[in-house]
Short mmCIF file of C-alpha atoms in Angstrom, two decimals:
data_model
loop_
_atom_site.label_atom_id
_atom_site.label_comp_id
_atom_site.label_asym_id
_atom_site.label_seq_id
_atom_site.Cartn_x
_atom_site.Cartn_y
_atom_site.Cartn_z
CA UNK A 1 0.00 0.00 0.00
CA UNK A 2 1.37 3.53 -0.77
CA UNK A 3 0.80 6.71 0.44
CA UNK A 4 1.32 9.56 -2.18
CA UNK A 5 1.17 13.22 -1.30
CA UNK A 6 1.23 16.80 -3.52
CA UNK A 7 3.01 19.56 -2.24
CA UNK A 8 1.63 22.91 -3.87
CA UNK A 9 4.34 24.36 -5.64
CA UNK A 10 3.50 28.40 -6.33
CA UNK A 11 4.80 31.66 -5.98
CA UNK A 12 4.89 32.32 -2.27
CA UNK A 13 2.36 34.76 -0.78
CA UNK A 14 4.98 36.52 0.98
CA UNK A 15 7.46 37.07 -2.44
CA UNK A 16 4.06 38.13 -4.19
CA UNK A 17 3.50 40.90 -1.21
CA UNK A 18 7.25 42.34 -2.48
CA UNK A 19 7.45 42.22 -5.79
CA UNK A 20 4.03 42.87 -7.05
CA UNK A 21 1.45 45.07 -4.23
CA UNK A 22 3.87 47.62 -3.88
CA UNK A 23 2.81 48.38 -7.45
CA UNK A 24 -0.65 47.73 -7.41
CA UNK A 25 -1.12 49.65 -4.17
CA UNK A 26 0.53 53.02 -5.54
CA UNK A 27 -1.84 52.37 -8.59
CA UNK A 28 -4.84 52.62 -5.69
CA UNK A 29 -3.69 53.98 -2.47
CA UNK A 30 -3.29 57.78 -2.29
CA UNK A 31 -0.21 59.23 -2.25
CA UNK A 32 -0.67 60.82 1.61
CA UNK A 33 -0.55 56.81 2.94
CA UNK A 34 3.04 56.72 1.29
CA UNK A 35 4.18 60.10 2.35
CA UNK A 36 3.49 59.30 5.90
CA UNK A 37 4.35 56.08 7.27
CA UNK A 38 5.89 56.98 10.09
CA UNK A 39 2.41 56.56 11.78
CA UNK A 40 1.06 53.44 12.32
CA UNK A 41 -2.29 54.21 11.03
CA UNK A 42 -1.01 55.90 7.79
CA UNK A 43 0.42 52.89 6.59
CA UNK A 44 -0.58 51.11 3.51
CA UNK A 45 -3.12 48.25 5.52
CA UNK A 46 -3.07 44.39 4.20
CA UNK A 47 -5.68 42.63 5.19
CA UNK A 48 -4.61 38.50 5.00
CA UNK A 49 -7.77 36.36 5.07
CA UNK A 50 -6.51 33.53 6.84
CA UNK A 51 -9.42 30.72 5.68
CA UNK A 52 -8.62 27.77 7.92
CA UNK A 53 -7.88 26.71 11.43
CA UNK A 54 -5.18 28.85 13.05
CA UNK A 55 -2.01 26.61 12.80
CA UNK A 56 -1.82 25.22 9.29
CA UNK A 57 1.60 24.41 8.22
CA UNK A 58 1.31 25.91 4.84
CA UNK A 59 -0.64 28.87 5.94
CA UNK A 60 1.60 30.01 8.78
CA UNK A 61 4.42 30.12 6.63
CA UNK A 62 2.72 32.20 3.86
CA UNK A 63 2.23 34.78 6.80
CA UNK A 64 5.48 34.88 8.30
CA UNK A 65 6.80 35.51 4.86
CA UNK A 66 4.47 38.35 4.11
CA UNK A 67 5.08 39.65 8.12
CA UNK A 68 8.84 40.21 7.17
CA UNK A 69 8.00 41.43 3.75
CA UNK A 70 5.44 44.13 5.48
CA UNK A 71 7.82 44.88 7.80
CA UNK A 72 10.67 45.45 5.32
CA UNK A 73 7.92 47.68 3.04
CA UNK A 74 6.82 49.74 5.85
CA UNK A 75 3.70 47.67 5.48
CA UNK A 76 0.61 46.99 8.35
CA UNK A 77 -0.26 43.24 7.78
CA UNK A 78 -3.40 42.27 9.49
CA UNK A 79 -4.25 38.56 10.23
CA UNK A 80 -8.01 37.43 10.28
CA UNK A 81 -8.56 33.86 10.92
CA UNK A 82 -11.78 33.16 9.43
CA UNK A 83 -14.69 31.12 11.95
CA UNK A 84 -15.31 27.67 10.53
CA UNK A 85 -19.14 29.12 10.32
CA UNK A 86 -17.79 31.37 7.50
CA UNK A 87 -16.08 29.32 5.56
CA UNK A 88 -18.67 28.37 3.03
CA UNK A 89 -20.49 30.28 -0.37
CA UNK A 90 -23.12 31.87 2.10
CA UNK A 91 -21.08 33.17 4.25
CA UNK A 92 -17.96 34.66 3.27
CA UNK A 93 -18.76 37.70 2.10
CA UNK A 94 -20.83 38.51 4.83
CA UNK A 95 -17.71 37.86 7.10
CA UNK A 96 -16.27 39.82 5.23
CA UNK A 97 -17.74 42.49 5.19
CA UNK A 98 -18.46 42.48 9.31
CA UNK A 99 -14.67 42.05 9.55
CA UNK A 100 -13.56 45.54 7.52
CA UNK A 101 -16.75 47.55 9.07
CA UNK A 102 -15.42 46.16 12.53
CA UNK A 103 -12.36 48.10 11.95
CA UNK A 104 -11.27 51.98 12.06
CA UNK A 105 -9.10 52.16 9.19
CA UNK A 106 -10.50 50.61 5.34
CA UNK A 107 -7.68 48.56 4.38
CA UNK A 108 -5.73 49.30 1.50
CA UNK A 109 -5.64 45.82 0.35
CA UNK A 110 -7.31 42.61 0.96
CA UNK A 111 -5.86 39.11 -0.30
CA UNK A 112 -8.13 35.87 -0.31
CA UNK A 113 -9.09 33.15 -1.44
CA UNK A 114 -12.36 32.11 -2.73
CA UNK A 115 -14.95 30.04 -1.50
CA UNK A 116 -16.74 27.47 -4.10
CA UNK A 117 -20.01 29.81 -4.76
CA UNK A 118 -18.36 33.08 -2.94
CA UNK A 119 -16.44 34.52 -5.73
CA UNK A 120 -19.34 37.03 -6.64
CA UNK A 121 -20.55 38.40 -3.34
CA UNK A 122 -17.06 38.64 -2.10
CA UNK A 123 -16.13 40.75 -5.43
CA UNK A 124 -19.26 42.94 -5.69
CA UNK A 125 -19.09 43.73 -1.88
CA UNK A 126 -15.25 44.92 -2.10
CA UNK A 127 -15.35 46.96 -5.31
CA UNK A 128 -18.30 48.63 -4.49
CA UNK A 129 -16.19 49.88 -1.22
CA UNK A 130 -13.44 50.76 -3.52
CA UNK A 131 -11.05 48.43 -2.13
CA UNK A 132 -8.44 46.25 -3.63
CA UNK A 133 -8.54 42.86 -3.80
CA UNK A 134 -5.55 40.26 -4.86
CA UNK A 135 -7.21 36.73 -4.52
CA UNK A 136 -4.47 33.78 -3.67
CA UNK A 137 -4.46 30.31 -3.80
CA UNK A 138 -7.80 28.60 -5.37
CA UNK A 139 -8.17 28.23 -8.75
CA UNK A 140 -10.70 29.85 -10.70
CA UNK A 141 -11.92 27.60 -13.80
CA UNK A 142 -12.36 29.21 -17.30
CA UNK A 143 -16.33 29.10 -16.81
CA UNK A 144 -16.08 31.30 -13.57
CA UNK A 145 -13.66 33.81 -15.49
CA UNK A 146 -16.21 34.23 -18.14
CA UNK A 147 -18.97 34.70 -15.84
CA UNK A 148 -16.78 37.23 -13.39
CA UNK A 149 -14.75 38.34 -16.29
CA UNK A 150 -10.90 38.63 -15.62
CA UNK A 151 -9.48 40.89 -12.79
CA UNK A 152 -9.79 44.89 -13.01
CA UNK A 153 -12.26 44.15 -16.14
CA UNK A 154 -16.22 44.09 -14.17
CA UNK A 155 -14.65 44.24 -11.24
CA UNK A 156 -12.04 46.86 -11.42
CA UNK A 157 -10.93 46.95 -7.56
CA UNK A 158 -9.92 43.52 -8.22
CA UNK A 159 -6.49 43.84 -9.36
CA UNK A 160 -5.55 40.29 -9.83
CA UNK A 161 -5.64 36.77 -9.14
CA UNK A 162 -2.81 33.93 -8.13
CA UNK A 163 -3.06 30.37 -8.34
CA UNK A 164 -1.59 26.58 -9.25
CA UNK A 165 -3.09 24.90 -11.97
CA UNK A 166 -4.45 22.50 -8.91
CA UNK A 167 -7.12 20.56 -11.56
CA UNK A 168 -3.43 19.10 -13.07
CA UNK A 169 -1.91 18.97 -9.94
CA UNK A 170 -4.60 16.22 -8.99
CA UNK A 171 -3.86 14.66 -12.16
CA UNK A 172 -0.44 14.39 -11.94
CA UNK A 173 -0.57 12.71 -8.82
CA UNK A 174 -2.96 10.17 -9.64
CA UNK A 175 -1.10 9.28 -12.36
CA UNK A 176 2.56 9.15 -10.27
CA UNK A 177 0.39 6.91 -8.00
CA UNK A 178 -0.74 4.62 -10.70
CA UNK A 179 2.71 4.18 -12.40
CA UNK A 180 4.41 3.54 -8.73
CA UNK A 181 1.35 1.37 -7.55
CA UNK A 182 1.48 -1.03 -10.25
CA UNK A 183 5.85 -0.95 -10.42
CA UNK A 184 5.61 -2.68 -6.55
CA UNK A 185 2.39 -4.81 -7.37
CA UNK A 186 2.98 -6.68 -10.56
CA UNK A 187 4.94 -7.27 -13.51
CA UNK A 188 2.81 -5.62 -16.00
CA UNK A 189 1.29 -1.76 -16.04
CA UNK A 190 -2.26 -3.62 -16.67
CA UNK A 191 -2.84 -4.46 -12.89
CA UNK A 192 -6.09 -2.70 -11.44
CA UNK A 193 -5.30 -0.04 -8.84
CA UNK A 194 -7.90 0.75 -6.20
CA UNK A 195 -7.60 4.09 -4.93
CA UNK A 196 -9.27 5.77 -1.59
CA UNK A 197 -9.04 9.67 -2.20
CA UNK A 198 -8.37 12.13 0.77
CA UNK A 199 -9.70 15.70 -0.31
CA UNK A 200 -9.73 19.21 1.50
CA UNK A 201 -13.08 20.90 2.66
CA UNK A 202 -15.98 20.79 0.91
CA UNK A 203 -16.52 24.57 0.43
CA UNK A 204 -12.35 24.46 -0.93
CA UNK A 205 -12.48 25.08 -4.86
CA UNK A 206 -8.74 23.63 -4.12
CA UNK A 207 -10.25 20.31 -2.86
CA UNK A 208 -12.65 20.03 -5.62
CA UNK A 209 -10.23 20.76 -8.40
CA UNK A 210 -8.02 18.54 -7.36
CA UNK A 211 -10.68 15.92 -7.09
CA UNK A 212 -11.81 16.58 -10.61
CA UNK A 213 -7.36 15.62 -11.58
CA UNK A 214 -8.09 12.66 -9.70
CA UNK A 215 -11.31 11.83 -11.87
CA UNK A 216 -9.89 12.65 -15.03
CA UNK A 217 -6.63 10.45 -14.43
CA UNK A 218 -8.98 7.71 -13.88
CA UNK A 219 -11.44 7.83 -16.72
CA UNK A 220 -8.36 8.15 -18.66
CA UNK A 221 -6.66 5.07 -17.17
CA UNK A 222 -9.47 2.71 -17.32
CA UNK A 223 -8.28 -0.54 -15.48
CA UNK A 224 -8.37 1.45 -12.29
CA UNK A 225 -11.03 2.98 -9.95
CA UNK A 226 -11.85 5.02 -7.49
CA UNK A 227 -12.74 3.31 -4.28
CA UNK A 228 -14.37 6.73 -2.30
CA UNK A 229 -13.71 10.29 -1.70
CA UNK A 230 -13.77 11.73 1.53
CA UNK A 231 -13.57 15.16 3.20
CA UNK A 232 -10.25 15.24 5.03
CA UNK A 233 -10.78 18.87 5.91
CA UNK A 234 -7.07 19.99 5.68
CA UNK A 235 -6.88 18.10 9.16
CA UNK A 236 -4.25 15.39 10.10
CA UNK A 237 -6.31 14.81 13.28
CA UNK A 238 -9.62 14.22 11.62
CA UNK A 239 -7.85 11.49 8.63
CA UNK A 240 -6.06 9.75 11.42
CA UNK A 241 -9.69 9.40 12.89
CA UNK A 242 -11.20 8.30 10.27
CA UNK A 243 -8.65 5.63 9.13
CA UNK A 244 -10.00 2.90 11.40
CA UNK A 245 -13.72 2.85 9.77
CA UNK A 246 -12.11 2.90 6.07
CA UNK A 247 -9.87 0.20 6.46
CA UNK A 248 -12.65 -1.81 7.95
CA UNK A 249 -15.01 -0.87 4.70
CA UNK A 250 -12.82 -1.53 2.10
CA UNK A 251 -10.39 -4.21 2.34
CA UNK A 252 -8.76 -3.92 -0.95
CA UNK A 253 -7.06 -0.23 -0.96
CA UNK A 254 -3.97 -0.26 -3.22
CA UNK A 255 -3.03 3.74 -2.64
CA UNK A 256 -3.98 6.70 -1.08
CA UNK A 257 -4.55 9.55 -3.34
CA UNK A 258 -4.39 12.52 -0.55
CA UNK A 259 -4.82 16.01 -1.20
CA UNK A 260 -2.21 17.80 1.21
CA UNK A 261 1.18 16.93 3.09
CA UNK A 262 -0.76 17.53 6.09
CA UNK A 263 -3.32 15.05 5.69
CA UNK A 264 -1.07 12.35 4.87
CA UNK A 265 0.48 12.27 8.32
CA UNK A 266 -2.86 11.45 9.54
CA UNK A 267 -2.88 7.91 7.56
CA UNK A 268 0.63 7.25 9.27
CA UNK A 269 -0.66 7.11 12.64
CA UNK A 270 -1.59 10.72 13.29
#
């Protein structure tokens, strides 16, 4: 049995915050927020949507990178760790929008990620506030570009958008499992391999993109399948929980297609 794993590679959040918002904020921030940042609250303002539990490997190092990189820029990076009750398509952009009226100062730039099903409220809410938005991370397909058009087109306080290609990503590693799977098992590359999927939240356009790689390596493959696909919700904790009940319904699993680094731990023992 093998245990594969996909580590996002993409431009970190924190080497995005350096070389490319410095730009886009002079292009939208007036020029008295620059002229001024000796005071605190005169500062250009990020606000980092943080959209899972506080303590995510991958997440906590995209915001100590973009911490130094504020700090080097004269930056004020602000860190909101979104309520699991808000992480969903009917929700989000009513968080978000309690979250900047809570504050004193508008910030002078928000970066996000979508929610499957948020990706209009969320934009119609911030441009019609005037402020910028840089959305990170999940995918958009080609469907939801034509619907939302591309960044600063309808929307022009959206200034742009940064993602992996994570429909291929899921791909790719179904078919690196396949090809390793059937190397250990047997001595042809016609051997069926059963697969049990591990997949982010269900509100993650991430988890369902990668998914859909999954799917599409399959159907292409044909002498494999697809045993389930579960929720792992990002967690370790809750796939290290939930290994004892899937190893007692299926008794045939050849690998683990798993969506995160993270997650994988869990089927190790936690």
């Amino acid at each position: 049995m093998i245990i594969f794993t996909e580590i996002k590679k993409q431009l970190s959040i924190g080497l995005f915050v350096s070389l490319v918002v410095p730009v886009l904020l002079s292009l939208f921030c007036s020029p008295k927020a620059f002229s001024q940042t000796n005071k605190i609250e005169e500062k250009p303002t990020i606000l980092f949507i943080y959209p899972v539990d506080k303590g995510f490997p991958f997440w906590d190092s995209q915001v100590d990178f973009a911490q130094s990189v504020s700090n080097a820029l004269n930056f004020q990076l602000d860190v909101a760790y979104t309520p699991k009750s808000m992480r969903n398509r009917f929700t989000a952009a009513k968080y978000l929008k309690q979250l900047i009226e809570s504050k004193r100062q508008k910030p002078s730039l928000v970066l996000s990620s979508f929610w499957v099903g948020s990706e209009e409220g969320i934009l119609t809410y911030l441009d019609k506030n005037k402020i910028p938005l840089i959305t990170i991370n999940s995918d958009i397909t080609s469907e939801q570009f034509k619907q939302l058009g591309l960044p600063r087109q309808r929307f022009p306080y959206w200034l742009a958008h940064l993602s992996p290609n994570d429909t291929f990503a899921g791909e790719q590693l179904a078919q690196a499992i396949l090809n390793e799977s059937r190397d250990l098992r047997c001595d042809s590359n016609l051997c069926e391999v059963n697969i049990f999927a591990i997949t982010g939240s269900s509100h993650s356009a991430v988890s369902h993109q990668r998914a859909n790689g999954l799917k599409t390596a399959i159907e292409q493959d044909r002498k494999s399948k697809i045993l389930n696909i579960v929720h792992g919700n990002w967690a370790r904790n809750l796939v290290a929980k939930m290994m004892k009940t899937v190893f007692l319904r299926h008794k045939k699993i050849d690998a683990f297609w798993v969506a995160s680094d993270v997650m994988a731990y869990g089927i190790k023992g936690g």
